[in-house]
Coordinates of C-alpha atoms in Angstrom, one line a residue:
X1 CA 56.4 -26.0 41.3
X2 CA 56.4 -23.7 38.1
X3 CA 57.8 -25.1 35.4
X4 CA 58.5 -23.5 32.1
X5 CA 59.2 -25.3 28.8
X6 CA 62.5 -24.6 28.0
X7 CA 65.4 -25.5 26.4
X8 CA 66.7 -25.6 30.4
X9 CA 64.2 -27.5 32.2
X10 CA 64.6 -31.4 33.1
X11 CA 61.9 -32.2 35.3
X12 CA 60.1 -35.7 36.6
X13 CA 56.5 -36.2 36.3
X14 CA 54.0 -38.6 37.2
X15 CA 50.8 -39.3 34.5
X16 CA 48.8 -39.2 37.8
X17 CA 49.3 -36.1 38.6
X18 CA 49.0 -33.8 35.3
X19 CA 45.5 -35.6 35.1
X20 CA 43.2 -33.0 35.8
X21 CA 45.1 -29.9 36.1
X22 CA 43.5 -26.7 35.0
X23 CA 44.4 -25.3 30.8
X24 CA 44.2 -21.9 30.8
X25 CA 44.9 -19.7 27.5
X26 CA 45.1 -15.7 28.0
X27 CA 44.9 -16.2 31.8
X28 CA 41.2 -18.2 31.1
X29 CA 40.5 -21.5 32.0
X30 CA 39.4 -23.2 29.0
X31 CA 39.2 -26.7 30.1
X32 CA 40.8 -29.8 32.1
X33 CA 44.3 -31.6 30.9
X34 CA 42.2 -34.8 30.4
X35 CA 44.9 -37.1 29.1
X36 CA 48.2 -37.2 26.5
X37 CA 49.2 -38.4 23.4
X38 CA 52.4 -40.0 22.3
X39 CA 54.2 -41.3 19.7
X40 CA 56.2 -44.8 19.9
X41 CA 58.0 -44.9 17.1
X42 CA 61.1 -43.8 19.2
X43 CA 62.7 -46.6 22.1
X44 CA 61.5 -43.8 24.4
X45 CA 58.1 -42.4 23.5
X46 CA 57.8 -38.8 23.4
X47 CA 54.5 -37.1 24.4
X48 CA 53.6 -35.2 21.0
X49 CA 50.1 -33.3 22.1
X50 CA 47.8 -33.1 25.0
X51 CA 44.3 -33.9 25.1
X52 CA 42.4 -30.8 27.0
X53 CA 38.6 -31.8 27.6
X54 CA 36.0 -28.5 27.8
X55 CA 32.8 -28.4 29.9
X56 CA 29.4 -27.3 28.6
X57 CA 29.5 -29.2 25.7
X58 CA 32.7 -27.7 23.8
X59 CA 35.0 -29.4 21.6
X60 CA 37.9 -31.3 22.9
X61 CA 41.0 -29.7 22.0
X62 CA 43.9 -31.4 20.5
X63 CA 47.5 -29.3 21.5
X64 CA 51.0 -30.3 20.3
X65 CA 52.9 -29.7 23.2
X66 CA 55.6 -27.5 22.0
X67 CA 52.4 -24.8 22.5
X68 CA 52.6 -26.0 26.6
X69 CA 54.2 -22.4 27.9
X70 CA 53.9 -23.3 30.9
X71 CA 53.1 -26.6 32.6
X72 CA 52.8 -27.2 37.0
X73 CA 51.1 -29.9 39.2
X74 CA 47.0 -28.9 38.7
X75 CA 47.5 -26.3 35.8
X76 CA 48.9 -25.6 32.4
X77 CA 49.1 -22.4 30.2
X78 CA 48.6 -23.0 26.8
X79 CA 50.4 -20.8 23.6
X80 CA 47.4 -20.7 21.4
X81 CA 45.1 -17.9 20.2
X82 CA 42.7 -19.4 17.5
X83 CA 40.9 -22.5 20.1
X84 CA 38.7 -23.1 16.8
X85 CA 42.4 -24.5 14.9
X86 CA 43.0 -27.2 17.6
X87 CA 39.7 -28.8 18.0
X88 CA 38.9 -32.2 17.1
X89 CA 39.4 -36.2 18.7
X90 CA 42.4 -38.2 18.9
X91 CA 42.7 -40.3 16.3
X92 CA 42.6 -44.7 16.7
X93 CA 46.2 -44.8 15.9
X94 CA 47.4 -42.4 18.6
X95 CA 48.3 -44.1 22.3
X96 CA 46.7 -42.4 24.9
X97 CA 48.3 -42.6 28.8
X98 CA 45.1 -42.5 30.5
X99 CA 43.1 -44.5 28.1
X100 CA 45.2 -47.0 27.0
X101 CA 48.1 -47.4 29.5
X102 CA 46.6 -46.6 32.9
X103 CA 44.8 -49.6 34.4
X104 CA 45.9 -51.8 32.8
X105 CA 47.4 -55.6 33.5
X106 CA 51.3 -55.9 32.8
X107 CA 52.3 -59.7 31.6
X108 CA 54.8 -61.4 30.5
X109 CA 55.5 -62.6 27.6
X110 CA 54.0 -65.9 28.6
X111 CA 50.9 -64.5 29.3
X112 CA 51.7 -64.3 33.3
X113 CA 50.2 -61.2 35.1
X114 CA 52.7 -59.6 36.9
X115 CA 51.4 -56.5 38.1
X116 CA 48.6 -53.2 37.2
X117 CA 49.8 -50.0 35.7
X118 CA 49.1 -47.7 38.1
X119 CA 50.7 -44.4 37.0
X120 CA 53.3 -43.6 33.6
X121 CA 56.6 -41.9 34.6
X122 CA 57.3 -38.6 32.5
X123 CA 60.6 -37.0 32.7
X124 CA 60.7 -33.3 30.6
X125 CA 63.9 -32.8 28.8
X126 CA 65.3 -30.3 26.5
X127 CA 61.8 -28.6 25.9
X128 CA 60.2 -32.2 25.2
X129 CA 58.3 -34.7 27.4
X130 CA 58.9 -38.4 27.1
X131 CA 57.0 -41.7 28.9
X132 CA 60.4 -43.2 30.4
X133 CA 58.5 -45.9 32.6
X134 CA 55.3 -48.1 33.7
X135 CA 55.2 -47.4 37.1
X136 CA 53.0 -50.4 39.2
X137 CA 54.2 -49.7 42.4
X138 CA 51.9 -49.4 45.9
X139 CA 53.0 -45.4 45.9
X140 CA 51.4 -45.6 42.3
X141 CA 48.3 -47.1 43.7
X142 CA 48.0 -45.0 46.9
X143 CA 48.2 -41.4 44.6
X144 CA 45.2 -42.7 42.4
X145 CA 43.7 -43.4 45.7
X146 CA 43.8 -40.2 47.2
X147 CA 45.6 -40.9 49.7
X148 CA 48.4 -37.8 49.7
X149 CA 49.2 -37.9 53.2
X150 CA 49.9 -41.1 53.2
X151 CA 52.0 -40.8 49.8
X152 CA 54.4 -38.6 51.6
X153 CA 55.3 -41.0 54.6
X154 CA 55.3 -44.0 52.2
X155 CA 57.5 -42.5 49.6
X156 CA 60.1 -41.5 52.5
X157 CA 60.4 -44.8 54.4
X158 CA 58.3 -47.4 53.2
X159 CA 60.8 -49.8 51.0
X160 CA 58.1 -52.3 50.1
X161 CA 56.2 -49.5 48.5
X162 CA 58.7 -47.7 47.1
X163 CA 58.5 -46.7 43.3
X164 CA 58.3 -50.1 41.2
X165 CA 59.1 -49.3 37.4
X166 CA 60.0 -50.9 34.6
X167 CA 61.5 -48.9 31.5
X168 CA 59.0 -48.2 28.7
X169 CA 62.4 -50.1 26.8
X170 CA 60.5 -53.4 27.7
X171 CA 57.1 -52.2 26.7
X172 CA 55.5 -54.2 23.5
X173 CA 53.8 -52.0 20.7
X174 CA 50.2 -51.1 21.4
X175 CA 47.8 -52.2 18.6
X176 CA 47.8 -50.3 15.4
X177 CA 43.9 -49.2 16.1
X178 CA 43.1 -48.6 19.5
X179 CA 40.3 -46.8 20.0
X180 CA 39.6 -46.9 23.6
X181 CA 42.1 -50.1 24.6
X182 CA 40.9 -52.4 26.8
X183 CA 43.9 -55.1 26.5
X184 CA 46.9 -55.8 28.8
X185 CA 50.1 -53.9 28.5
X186 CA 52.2 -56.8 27.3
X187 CA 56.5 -57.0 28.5
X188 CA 59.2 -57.7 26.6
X189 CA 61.2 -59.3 28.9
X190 CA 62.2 -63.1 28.4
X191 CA 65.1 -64.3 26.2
X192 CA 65.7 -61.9 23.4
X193 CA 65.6 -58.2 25.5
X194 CA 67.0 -60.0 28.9
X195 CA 71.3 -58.8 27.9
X196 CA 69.8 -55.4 27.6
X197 CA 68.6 -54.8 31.3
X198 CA 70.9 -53.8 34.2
X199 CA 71.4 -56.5 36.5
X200 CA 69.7 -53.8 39.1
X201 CA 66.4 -53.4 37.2
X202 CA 66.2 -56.9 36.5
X203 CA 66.7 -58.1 40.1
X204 CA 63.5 -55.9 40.8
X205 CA 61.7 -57.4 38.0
X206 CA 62.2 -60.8 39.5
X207 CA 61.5 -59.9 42.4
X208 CA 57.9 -59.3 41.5
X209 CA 57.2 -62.5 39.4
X210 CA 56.4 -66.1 40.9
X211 CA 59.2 -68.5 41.7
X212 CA 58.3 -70.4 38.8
X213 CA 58.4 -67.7 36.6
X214 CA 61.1 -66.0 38.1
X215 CA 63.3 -69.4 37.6
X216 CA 62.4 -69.6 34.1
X217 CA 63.6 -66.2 33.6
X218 CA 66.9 -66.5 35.6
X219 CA 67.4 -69.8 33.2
X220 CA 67.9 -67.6 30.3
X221 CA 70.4 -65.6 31.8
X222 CA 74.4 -66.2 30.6
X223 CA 76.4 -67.5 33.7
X224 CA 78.0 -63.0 34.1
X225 CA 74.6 -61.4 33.5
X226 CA 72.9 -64.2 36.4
X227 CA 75.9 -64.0 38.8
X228 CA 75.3 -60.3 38.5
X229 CA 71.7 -60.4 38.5
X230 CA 71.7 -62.8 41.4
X231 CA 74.2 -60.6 43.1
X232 CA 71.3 -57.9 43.6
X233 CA 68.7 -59.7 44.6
X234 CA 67.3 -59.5 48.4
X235 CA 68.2 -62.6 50.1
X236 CA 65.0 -63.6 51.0
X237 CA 64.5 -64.3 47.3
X238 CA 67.8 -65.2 46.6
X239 CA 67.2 -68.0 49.3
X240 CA 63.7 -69.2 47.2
X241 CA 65.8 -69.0 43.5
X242 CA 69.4 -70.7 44.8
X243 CA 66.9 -73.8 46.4
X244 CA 65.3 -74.3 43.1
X245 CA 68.5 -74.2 41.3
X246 CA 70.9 -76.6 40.3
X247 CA 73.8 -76.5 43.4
X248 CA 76.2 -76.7 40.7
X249 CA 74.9 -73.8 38.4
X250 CA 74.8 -72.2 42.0
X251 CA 78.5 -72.2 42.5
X252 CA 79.2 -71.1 38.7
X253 CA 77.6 -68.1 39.2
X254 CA 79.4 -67.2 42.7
X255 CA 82.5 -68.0 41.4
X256 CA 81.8 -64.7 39.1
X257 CA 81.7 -63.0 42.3
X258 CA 84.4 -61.1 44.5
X259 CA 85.0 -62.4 47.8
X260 CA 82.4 -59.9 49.9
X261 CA 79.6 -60.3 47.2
X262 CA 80.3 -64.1 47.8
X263 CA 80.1 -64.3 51.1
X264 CA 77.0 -61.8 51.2
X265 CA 75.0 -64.2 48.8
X266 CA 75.8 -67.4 50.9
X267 CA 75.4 -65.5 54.1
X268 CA 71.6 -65.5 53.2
X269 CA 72.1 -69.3 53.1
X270 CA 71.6 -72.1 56.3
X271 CA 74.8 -72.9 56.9
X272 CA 74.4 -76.7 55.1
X273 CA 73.4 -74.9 51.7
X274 CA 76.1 -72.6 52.1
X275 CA 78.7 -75.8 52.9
X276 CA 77.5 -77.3 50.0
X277 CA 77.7 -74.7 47.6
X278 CA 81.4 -73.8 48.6
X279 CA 82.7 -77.5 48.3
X280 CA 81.6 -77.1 44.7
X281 CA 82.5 -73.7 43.8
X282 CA 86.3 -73.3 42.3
X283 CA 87.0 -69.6 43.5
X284 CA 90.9 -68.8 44.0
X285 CA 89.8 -66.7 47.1
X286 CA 87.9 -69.7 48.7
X287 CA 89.7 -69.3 52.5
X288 CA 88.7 -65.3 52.3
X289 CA 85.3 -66.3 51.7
X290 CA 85.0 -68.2 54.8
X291 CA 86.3 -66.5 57.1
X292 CA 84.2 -63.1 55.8
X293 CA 81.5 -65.8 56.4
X294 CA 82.7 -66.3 60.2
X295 CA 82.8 -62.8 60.7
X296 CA 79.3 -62.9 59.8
X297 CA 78.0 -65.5 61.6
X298 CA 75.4 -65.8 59.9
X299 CA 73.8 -62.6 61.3
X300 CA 69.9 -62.8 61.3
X301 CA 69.9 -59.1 59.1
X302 CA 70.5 -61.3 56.2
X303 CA 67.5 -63.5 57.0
X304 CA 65.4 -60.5 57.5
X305 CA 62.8 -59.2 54.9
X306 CA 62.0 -55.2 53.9
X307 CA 58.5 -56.4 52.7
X308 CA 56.5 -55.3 56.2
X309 CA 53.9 -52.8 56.5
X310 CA 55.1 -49.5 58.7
X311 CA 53.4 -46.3 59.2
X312 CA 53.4 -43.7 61.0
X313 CA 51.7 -42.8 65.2
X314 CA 50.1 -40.2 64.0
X315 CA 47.8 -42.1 61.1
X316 CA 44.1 -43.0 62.4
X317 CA 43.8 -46.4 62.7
X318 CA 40.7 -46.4 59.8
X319 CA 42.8 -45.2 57.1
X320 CA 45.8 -47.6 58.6
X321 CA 43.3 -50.1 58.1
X322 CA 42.5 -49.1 54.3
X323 CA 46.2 -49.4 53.3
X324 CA 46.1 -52.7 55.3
X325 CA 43.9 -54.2 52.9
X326 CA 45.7 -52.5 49.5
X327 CA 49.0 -53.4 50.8
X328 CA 49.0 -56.3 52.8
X329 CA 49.5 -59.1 49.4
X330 CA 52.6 -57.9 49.1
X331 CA 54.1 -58.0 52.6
X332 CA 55.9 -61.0 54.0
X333 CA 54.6 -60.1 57.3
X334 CA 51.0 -59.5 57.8
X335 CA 50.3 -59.9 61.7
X336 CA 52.1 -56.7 62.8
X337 CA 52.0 -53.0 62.1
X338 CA 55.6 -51.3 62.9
X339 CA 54.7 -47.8 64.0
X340 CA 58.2 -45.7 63.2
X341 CA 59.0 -42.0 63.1
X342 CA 60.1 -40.3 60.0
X343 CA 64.1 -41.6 60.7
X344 CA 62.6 -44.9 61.0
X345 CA 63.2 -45.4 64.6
X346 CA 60.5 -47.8 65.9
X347 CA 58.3 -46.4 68.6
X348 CA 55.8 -49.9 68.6
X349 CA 54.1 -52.5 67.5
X350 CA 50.2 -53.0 66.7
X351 CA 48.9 -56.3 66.2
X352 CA 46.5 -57.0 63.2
X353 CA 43.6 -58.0 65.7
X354 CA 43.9 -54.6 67.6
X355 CA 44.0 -52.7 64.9
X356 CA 40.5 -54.3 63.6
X357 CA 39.3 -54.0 67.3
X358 CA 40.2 -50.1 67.8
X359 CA 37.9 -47.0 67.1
X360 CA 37.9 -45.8 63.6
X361 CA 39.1 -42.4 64.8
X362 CA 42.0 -43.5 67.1
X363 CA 45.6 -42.7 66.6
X364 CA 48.5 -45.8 65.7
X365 CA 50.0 -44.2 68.8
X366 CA 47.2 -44.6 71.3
X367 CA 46.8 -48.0 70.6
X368 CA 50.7 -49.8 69.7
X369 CA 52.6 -51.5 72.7
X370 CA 55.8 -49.1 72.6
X371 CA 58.2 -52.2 75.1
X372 CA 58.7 -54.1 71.4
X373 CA 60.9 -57.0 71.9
X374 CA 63.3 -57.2 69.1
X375 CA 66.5 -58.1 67.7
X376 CA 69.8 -56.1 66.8
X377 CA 70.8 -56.4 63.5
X378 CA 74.1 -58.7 65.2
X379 CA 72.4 -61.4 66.4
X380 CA 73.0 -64.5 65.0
X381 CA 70.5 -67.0 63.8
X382 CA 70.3 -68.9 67.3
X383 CA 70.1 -65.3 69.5
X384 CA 67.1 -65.1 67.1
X385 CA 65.8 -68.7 68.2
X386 CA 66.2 -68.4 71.9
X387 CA 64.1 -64.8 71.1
X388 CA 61.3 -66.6 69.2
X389 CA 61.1 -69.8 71.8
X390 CA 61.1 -67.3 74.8
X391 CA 58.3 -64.9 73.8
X392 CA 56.5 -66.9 71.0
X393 CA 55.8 -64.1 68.6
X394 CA 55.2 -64.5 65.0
X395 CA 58.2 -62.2 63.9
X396 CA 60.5 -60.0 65.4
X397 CA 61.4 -56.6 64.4
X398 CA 65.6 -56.6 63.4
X399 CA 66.8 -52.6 64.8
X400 CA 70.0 -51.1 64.8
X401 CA 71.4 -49.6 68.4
X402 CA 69.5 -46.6 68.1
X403 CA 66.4 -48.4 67.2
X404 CA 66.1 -47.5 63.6
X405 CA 63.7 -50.8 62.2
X406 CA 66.1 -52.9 59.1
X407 CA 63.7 -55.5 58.6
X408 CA 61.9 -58.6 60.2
X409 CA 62.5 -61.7 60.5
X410 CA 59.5 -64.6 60.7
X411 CA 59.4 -67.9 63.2
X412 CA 58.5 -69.8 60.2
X413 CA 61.8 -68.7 58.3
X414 CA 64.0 -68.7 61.4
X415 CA 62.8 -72.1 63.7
X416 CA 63.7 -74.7 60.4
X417 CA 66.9 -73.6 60.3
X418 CA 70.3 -75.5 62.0
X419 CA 72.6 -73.0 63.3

């Protein structure tokens, strides 16, 4: 990846990994890029200099970066011939990535910790670099980790660690003096910034946050932007909001819908939620609803969830065990390891106890059951019933006919519910 600064280039980067990379000037290596500088007094900030730190004692040096010739993953060519002219220390009032961003806790408004900024998203346009994005996502965590291989297999199929943004739009003003910043990245994102944020982004935002603080958010959302909102939302989480939700409210905000979104939101339902909700609701297209519902039947894909840990045979089972422990508060399902291939097609199951129990040096595939008793994305919630009475399990995995994994579903979330 070479990348010249140009009026041409439009590139995405990640903070984590420009950290680090080799500066050279004149074809010598001068020093490490050690962090970067930007300035927020745009919506988007734009990366003014870079901060290039020098071994044996040298001066740091200081470098706008419209004198970046040339900048690729793990080194940089600088555009400078007197090194003495750039020398010196950031200043307090400059915002440093690394320093002041990396690290640190995101919250609320409120005060509520939502996440850790693992990484800053950088996207180069038009000759200039800006800071589009936070990024706290498990891929953000796993590249600060180390853990490359493992990147690559989580950033092509793993949807619960898949990149977790939020737009540096919703980012509150560092303090004027920062020094070296040891605070909390703070969120703009209750009443007053909530009208500007796609229905998409926001949907992933409360997705992340507690029910309770994901209900007081929804609350302050006018009835199109919630319908919308609520619209996007996976349905395991649409299930937790809609039951703390006034019914009524409920069916105002469905009635916003089309027929198919309709029917996709109270297809996530039991069926007496769903009843309920559609005696109240005032839709003209009431009879097409139903009878998209009946064609559904309540198909257990809709009851599944995406948050489940997967990897792939070829991992050793100690660094399938590392990821366990970094990942695992985030899955819904913590008792089984889906081994897939890179198309997703699931090749076994490994239980949590076996995976403790094997040899550090062992592969997923010498040690997962491969005859996995699951259920097709078609079933219905009682196929899924008879399933979970039969064998007992803890969840079942939800595959397509050619075995590709959609979800899975839980005995907790599937045995309380009335078919």
């Amino acid at each position: 990846m070479n990348t010249f600064i140009d009026k041409k280039t439009e590139k995405v980067y990640f903070l984590s990994d420009l950290i680090g990379a080799k500066a050279f000037i004149h074809g010598k290596k001068v020093g490490k890029l050690g962090d970067l500088i930007i300035r927020e007094s745009d919506k988007i900030p734009e990366v003014t200099h870079i901060v290039v730190t020098r071994p044996f004692g040298h001066k740091t040096l200081l470098v706008p970066f419209d004198r970046v010739e040339t900048m690729e993953l793990g080194k940089i060519v600088l555009d400078i011939s007197d090194i003495a002219s750039f020398e010196g220390e950031p200043e307090e009032t400059q915002v440093l990535l690394k320093d002041h961003i990396l690290d640190k806790k995101v919250i609320d408004l409120d005060e509520n910790e939502i996440d850790i900024v693992y990484d800053v998203k950088l996207v180069l346009r038009n000759g200039r670099l800006y800071a589009t994005d936070v990024d706290f996502s498990r891929y953000g965590l796993l590249k600060r980790l180390g853990l490359r291989y493992l990147v690559e297999f989580v950033y092509h199929l793993a949807e619960m660690f898949k990149k977790e943004t939020i737009s540096w739009a919703y980012v509150q003003p560092l303090p004027e003096k920062l020094g070296s910043f040891k605070g909390n990245v703070k969120l703009k994102i209750l009443k007053e910034t909530l009208p500007e944020i796609h229905p998409v982004d926001l949907a992933d935002i409360l997705e992340e946050l507690s029910e309770e603080q994901r209900l007081a958010i929804f609350n302050e959302l006018d009835t199109d932007q919630a319908s919308d909102t609520l619209e996007e939302i996976e349905p395991r989480v649409q299930r937790s909001l809609i039951s703390s939700m006034d019914k009524e409210r409920v069916a105002d905000l469905i009635d916003e819908m089309t027929p198919a979104q309709a029917a996709d939101v109270l297809s996530a339902l039991p069926s007496e939620e769903a009843e309920e909700i559609m005696n109240l609701m005032e839709h003209t297209e009431t009879e097409k609803i139903e009878l998209l519902l009946e064609e559904q039947d309540n198909t257990i894909i809709n009851l599944a969830t995406k948050h489940f840990i997967r990897m792939l045979p070829g991992i050793t089972t100690d660094l399938a065990i590392g990821a366990f422990r970094k990942f695992g508060e985030e899955a819904d399902v913590l008792d089984y390891i889906y081994v897939v291939d890179h198309d997703e097609k699931l090749e076994g199951v490994i239980s949590l106890p076996d995976l403790l129990m094997a040899k550090p040096e062992s592969h997923l595939q010498d040690i997962m059951v491969t005859q996995v008793i699951s259920l097709e994305e078609t079933d219905t919630i009682e196929d899924a019933q008879e399933k979970f009475e039969r064998y007992r399990f803890d969840a079942l995995p939800v595959t397509t006919a050619d075995d590709v994994i959609k979800g899975v579903v839980t005995y907790r979330d599937i045995m309380g519910l009335e078919h």
